[in-house]
JSON list of C-alpha atoms in Angstrom, two decimals:
[
{"chain": "A", "resi": 1, "resn": "MET", "atom": "CA", "xyz": [-3.55, -14.86, 8.36]},
{"chain": "A", "resi": 2, "resn": "ASP", "atom": "CA", "xyz": [-3.89, -17.57, 5.85]},
{"chain": "A", "resi": 3, "resn": "ASP", "atom": "CA", "xyz": [-3.10, -17.55, 2.12]},
{"chain": "A", "resi": 4, "resn": "VAL", "atom": "CA", "xyz": [-6.68, -17.72, 1.02]},
{"chain": "A", "resi": 5, "resn": "LYS", "atom": "CA", "xyz": [-7.33, -14.35, 2.88]},
{"chain": "A", "resi": 6, "resn": "ILE", "atom": "CA", "xyz": [-4.28, -12.76, 1.33]},
{"chain": "A", "resi": 7, "resn": "GLY", "atom": "CA", "xyz": [-5.13, -14.01, -2.11]},
{"chain": "A", "resi": 8, "resn": "GLU", "atom": "CA", "xyz": [-8.70, -12.58, -1.83]},
{"chain": "A", "resi": 9, "resn": "ILE", "atom": "CA", "xyz": [-7.37, -9.24, -0.82]},
{"chain": "A", "resi": 10, "resn": "LEU", "atom": "CA", "xyz": [-4.74, -9.20, -3.70]},
{"chain": "A", "resi": 11, "resn": "LEU", "atom": "CA", "xyz": [-7.19, -9.79, -6.53]},
{"chain": "A", "resi": 12, "resn": "PRO", "atom": "CA", "xyz": [-6.72, -7.23, -9.09]},
{"chain": "A", "resi": 13, "resn": "GLY", "atom": "CA", "xyz": [-10.57, -6.69, -9.49]},
{"chain": "A", "resi": 14, "resn": "GLU", "atom": "CA", "xyz": [-12.48, -4.87, -12.07]},
{"chain": "A", "resi": 15, "resn": "GLU", "atom": "CA", "xyz": [-11.42, -1.36, -13.28]},
{"chain": "A", "resi": 16, "resn": "SER", "atom": "CA", "xyz": [-14.21, 0.33, -11.43]},
{"chain": "A", "resi": 17, "resn": "GLU", "atom": "CA", "xyz": [-13.29, -1.46, -8.14]},
{"chain": "A", "resi": 18, "resn": "GLN", "atom": "CA", "xyz": [-9.64, -0.38, -8.79]},
{"chain": "A", "resi": 19, "resn": "GLU", "atom": "CA", "xyz": [-10.75, 3.22, -9.09]},
{"chain": "A", "resi": 20, "resn": "ALA", "atom": "CA", "xyz": [-12.79, 2.96, -5.82]},
{"chain": "A", "resi": 21, "resn": "ARG", "atom": "CA", "xyz": [-9.71, 1.49, -4.11]},
{"chain": "A", "resi": 22, "resn": "ALA", "atom": "CA", "xyz": [-7.51, 4.18, -5.54]},
{"chain": "A", "resi": 23, "resn": "ARG", "atom": "CA", "xyz": [-9.72, 6.98, -4.25]},
{"chain": "A", "resi": 24, "resn": "LYS", "atom": "CA", "xyz": [-9.65, 5.39, -0.64]},
{"chain": "A", "resi": 25, "resn": "VAL", "atom": "CA", "xyz": [-5.83, 4.86, -0.87]},
{"chain": "A", "resi": 26, "resn": "GLU", "atom": "CA", "xyz": [-5.10, 8.44, -2.00]},
{"chain": "A", "resi": 27, "resn": "ARG", "atom": "CA", "xyz": [-7.23, 9.87, 0.83]},
{"chain": "A", "resi": 28, "resn": "ARG", "atom": "CA", "xyz": [-5.84, 7.74, 3.55]},
{"chain": "A", "resi": 29, "resn": "PHE", "atom": "CA", "xyz": [-2.36, 6.66, 2.59]},
{"chain": "A", "resi": 30, "resn": "TRP", "atom": "CA", "xyz": [-0.21, 9.39, 4.09]},
{"chain": "A", "resi": 31, "resn": "PRO", "atom": "CA", "xyz": [-1.93, 9.70, 7.45]},
{"chain": "A", "resi": 32, "resn": "THR", "atom": "CA", "xyz": [-1.77, 5.91, 7.84]},
{"chain": "A", "resi": 33, "resn": "LEU", "atom": "CA", "xyz": [1.89, 5.81, 6.79]},
{"chain": "A", "resi": 34, "resn": "LYS", "atom": "CA", "xyz": [2.74, 8.47, 9.47]},
{"chain": "A", "resi": 35, "resn": "ARG", "atom": "CA", "xyz": [1.17, 6.22, 12.12]},
{"chain": "A", "resi": 36, "resn": "ALA", "atom": "CA", "xyz": [2.88, 3.17, 10.88]},
{"chain": "A", "resi": 37, "resn": "MET", "atom": "CA", "xyz": [6.42, 4.48, 10.04]},
{"chain": "A", "resi": 38, "resn": "ARG", "atom": "CA", "xyz": [8.06, 2.79, 13.25]},
{"chain": "A", "resi": 39, "resn": "GLN", "atom": "CA", "xyz": [6.38, -0.45, 12.73]},
{"chain": "A", "resi": 40, "resn": "VAL", "atom": "CA", "xyz": [6.73, -1.00, 8.96]},
{"chain": "A", "resi": 41, "resn": "PRO", "atom": "CA", "xyz": [10.23, -2.06, 8.08]},
{"chain": "A", "resi": 42, "resn": "PHE", "atom": "CA", "xyz": [10.00, -1.17, 4.52]},
{"chain": "A", "resi": 43, "resn": "SER", "atom": "CA", "xyz": [8.55, 2.34, 4.31]},
{"chain": "A", "resi": 44, "resn": "ARG", "atom": "CA", "xyz": [10.49, 3.15, 1.18]},
{"chain": "A", "resi": 45, "resn": "ASP", "atom": "CA", "xyz": [9.06, 0.21, -0.72]},
{"chain": "A", "resi": 46, "resn": "LEU", "atom": "CA", "xyz": [5.62, 1.06, 0.50]},
{"chain": "A", "resi": 47, "resn": "VAL", "atom": "CA", "xyz": [5.69, 4.58, -0.68]},
{"chain": "A", "resi": 48, "resn": "ALA", "atom": "CA", "xyz": [7.21, 3.43, -4.00]},
{"chain": "A", "resi": 49, "resn": "ALA", "atom": "CA", "xyz": [4.31, 1.02, -4.16]},
{"chain": "A", "resi": 50, "resn": "TYR", "atom": "CA", "xyz": [1.88, 3.84, -3.63]},
{"chain": "A", "resi": 51, "resn": "TYR", "atom": "CA", "xyz": [3.35, 5.83, -6.53]},
{"chain": "A", "resi": 52, "resn": "CYS", "atom": "CA", "xyz": [3.40, 2.84, -8.73]},
{"chain": "A", "resi": 53, "resn": "ALA", "atom": "CA", "xyz": [-0.26, 2.06, -7.99]},
{"chain": "A", "resi": 54, "resn": "MET", "atom": "CA", "xyz": [-1.22, 5.63, -8.86]},
{"chain": "A", "resi": 55, "resn": "ASP", "atom": "CA", "xyz": [0.90, 5.73, -11.99]},
{"chain": "A", "resi": 56, "resn": "PRO", "atom": "CA", "xyz": [-1.42, 5.31, -14.99]},
{"chain": "A", "resi": 57, "resn": "ALA", "atom": "CA", "xyz": [1.52, 3.69, -17.01]},
{"chain": "A", "resi": 58, "resn": "THR", "atom": "CA", "xyz": [1.42, 0.75, -14.57]},
{"chain": "A", "resi": 59, "resn": "PRO", "atom": "CA", "xyz": [-0.18, -2.52, -15.93]},
{"chain": "A", "resi": 60, "resn": "MET", "atom": "CA", "xyz": [-3.72, -3.02, -14.74]},
{"chain": "A", "resi": 61, "resn": "ARG", "atom": "CA", "xyz": [-2.98, -6.22, -13.02]},
{"chain": "A", "resi": 62, "resn": "THR", "atom": "CA", "xyz": [-0.06, -4.78, -11.15]},
{"chain": "A", "resi": 63, "resn": "ARG", "atom": "CA", "xyz": [-2.05, -1.63, -10.20]},
{"chain": "A", "resi": 64, "resn": "GLY", "atom": "CA", "xyz": [-5.00, -3.86, -8.95]},
{"chain": "A", "resi": 65, "resn": "ILE", "atom": "CA", "xyz": [-2.80, -5.96, -6.75]},
{"chain": "A", "resi": 66, "resn": "LEU", "atom": "CA", "xyz": [-1.08, -2.93, -5.27]},
{"chain": "A", "resi": 67, "resn": "LEU", "atom": "CA", "xyz": [-4.28, -1.11, -4.68]},
{"chain": "A", "resi": 68, "resn": "GLY", "atom": "CA", "xyz": [-5.81, -4.07, -2.99]},
{"chain": "A", "resi": 69, "resn": "ALA", "atom": "CA", "xyz": [-2.83, -4.28, -0.64]},
{"chain": "A", "resi": 70, "resn": "LEU", "atom": "CA", "xyz": [-2.68, -0.58, -0.05]},
{"chain": "A", "resi": 71, "resn": "ALA", "atom": "CA", "xyz": [-6.33, -0.43, 0.64]},
{"chain": "A", "resi": 72, "resn": "TYR", "atom": "CA", "xyz": [-6.04, -3.16, 3.25]},
{"chain": "A", "resi": 73, "resn": "PHE", "atom": "CA", "xyz": [-3.18, -1.02, 4.68]},
{"chain": "A", "resi": 74, "resn": "VAL", "atom": "CA", "xyz": [-5.24, 2.19, 4.92]},
{"chain": "A", "resi": 75, "resn": "LEU", "atom": "CA", "xyz": [-8.69, 0.84, 5.82]},
{"chain": "A", "resi": 76, "resn": "PRO", "atom": "CA", "xyz": [-9.69, 0.86, 9.61]},
{"chain": "A", "resi": 77, "resn": "ILE", "atom": "CA", "xyz": [-11.39, -2.53, 9.35]},
{"chain": "A", "resi": 78, "resn": "ASP", "atom": "CA", "xyz": [-8.45, -4.97, 9.92]},
{"chain": "A", "resi": 79, "resn": "PHE", "atom": "CA", "xyz": [-7.57, -8.45, 10.93]},
{"chain": "A", "resi": 80, "resn": "ILE", "atom": "CA", "xyz": [-5.51, -7.27, 13.75]},
{"chain": "A", "resi": 81, "resn": "PRO", "atom": "CA", "xyz": [-6.22, -3.77, 15.03]},
{"chain": "A", "resi": 82, "resn": "ASP", "atom": "CA", "xyz": [-3.36, -1.31, 14.03]},
{"chain": "A", "resi": 83, "resn": "VAL", "atom": "CA", "xyz": [-3.55, 0.41, 17.47]},
{"chain": "A", "resi": 84, "resn": "LEU", "atom": "CA", "xyz": [-2.03, -2.64, 19.24]},
{"chain": "A", "resi": 85, "resn": "ALA", "atom": "CA", "xyz": [1.56, -1.94, 19.77]},
{"chain": "A", "resi": 86, "resn": "MET", "atom": "CA", "xyz": [4.06, -4.13, 17.98]},
{"chain": "A", "resi": 87, "resn": "VAL", "atom": "CA", "xyz": [1.57, -6.39, 16.33]},
{"chain": "A", "resi": 88, "resn": "GLY", "atom": "CA", "xyz": [-0.94, -4.07, 14.91]},
{"chain": "A", "resi": 89, "resn": "PHE", "atom": "CA", "xyz": [0.62, -3.71, 11.48]},
{"chain": "A", "resi": 90, "resn": "SER", "atom": "CA", "xyz": [1.87, -7.45, 11.24]},
{"chain": "A", "resi": 91, "resn": "ASP", "atom": "CA", "xyz": [-1.13, -8.41, 9.10]},
{"chain": "A", "resi": 92, "resn": "ASP", "atom": "CA", "xyz": [-0.56, -5.44, 6.90]},
{"chain": "A", "resi": 93, "resn": "ILE", "atom": "CA", "xyz": [2.91, -6.39, 6.45]},
{"chain": "A", "resi": 94, "resn": "ALA", "atom": "CA", "xyz": [2.05, -9.83, 5.44]},
{"chain": "A", "resi": 95, "resn": "VAL", "atom": "CA", "xyz": [-0.36, -8.53, 2.82]},
{"chain": "A", "resi": 96, "resn": "LEU", "atom": "CA", "xyz": [2.13, -6.00, 1.48]},
{"chain": "A", "resi": 97, "resn": "THR", "atom": "CA", "xyz": [4.84, -8.65, 1.35]},
{"chain": "A", "resi": 98, "resn": "ALA", "atom": "CA", "xyz": [2.63, -10.92, -0.64]},
{"chain": "A", "resi": 99, "resn": "ALA", "atom": "CA", "xyz": [1.82, -8.13, -2.98]},
{"chain": "A", "resi": 100, "resn": "PHE", "atom": "CA", "xyz": [5.48, -7.17, -3.55]},
{"chain": "A", "resi": 101, "resn": "ALA", "atom": "CA", "xyz": [6.23, -10.88, -4.35]},
{"chain": "A", "resi": 102, "resn": "ALA", "atom": "CA", "xyz": [3.27, -11.01, -6.86]},
{"chain": "A", "resi": 103, "resn": "ILE", "atom": "CA", "xyz": [4.53, -7.85, -8.69]},
{"chain": "A", "resi": 104, "resn": "ALA", "atom": "CA", "xyz": [8.32, -8.46, -8.40]},
{"chain": "A", "resi": 105, "resn": "GLY", "atom": "CA", "xyz": [10.20, -5.98, -10.63]},
{"chain": "A", "resi": 106, "resn": "GLN", "atom": "CA", "xyz": [7.11, -3.87, -11.48]},
{"chain": "A", "resi": 107, "resn": "ILE", "atom": "CA", "xyz": [8.02, -0.98, -9.24]},
{"chain": "A", "resi": 108, "resn": "LYS", "atom": "CA", "xyz": [10.24, 1.28, -11.35]},
{"chain": "A", "resi": 109, "resn": "GLU", "atom": "CA", "xyz": [13.12, 3.60, -10.32]},
{"chain": "A", "resi": 110, "resn": "GLN", "atom": "CA", "xyz": [11.04, 6.60, -10.92]},
{"chain": "A", "resi": 111, "resn": "HIS", "atom": "CA", "xyz": [8.57, 5.28, -8.29]},
{"chain": "A", "resi": 112, "resn": "TYR", "atom": "CA", "xyz": [11.46, 4.89, -5.80]},
{"chain": "A", "resi": 113, "resn": "ALA", "atom": "CA", "xyz": [12.79, 8.39, -6.66]},
{"chain": "A", "resi": 114, "resn": "LYS", "atom": "CA", "xyz": [9.35, 9.82, -5.87]},
{"chain": "A", "resi": 115, "resn": "ALA", "atom": "CA", "xyz": [9.33, 7.76, -2.60]},
{"chain": "A", "resi": 116, "resn": "ASP", "atom": "CA", "xyz": [12.65, 9.09, -1.66]},
{"chain": "A", "resi": 117, "resn": "GLU", "atom": "CA", "xyz": [11.58, 12.78, -2.27]},
{"chain": "A", "resi": 118, "resn": "ALA", "atom": "CA", "xyz": [8.43, 12.26, -0.22]},
{"chain": "A", "resi": 119, "resn": "LEU", "atom": "CA", "xyz": [10.18, 10.63, 2.66]},
{"chain": "A", "resi": 120, "resn": "GLN", "atom": "CA", "xyz": [12.82, 13.29, 2.73]},
{"chain": "A", "resi": 121, "resn": "ASP", "atom": "CA", "xyz": [10.25, 15.99, 2.67]},
{"chain": "A", "resi": 122, "resn": "LYS", "atom": "CA", "xyz": [8.90, 14.54, 5.88]},
{"chain": "A", "resi": 123, "resn": "LEU", "atom": "CA", "xyz": [5.81, 13.05, 4.12]},
{"chain": "A", "resi": 124, "resn": "PRO", "atom": "CA", "xyz": [3.17, 15.17, 2.31]},
{"chain": "A", "resi": 125, "resn": "ASP", "atom": "CA", "xyz": [-0.29, 15.66, 3.85]}
]
């Protein structure tokens, strides 16, 4: 996956586009995470990113980048199909890693606390 593709995915987008992404992410995040838990090495960061993206206090640029990456993670149309063992989530991991680098320091301790609670509670539905 090249940098251009990742850059296109991580564009913050307009507010209306962010809202559409937020609805898709909210609906599909937890089921996708349950399928990916063994293959995604940073599940805590991923869940914290979800809570950061859904937090209205998060700056719009940060929220847009995270929603773009999370939408790519949850959507069934993928560069590499997620059903392929061991490699299926590798493109998702690349996009999420780029998003985390782009928003370094924006995920707050409160988002990690919510992530820890969600992961401890065996993931909400």
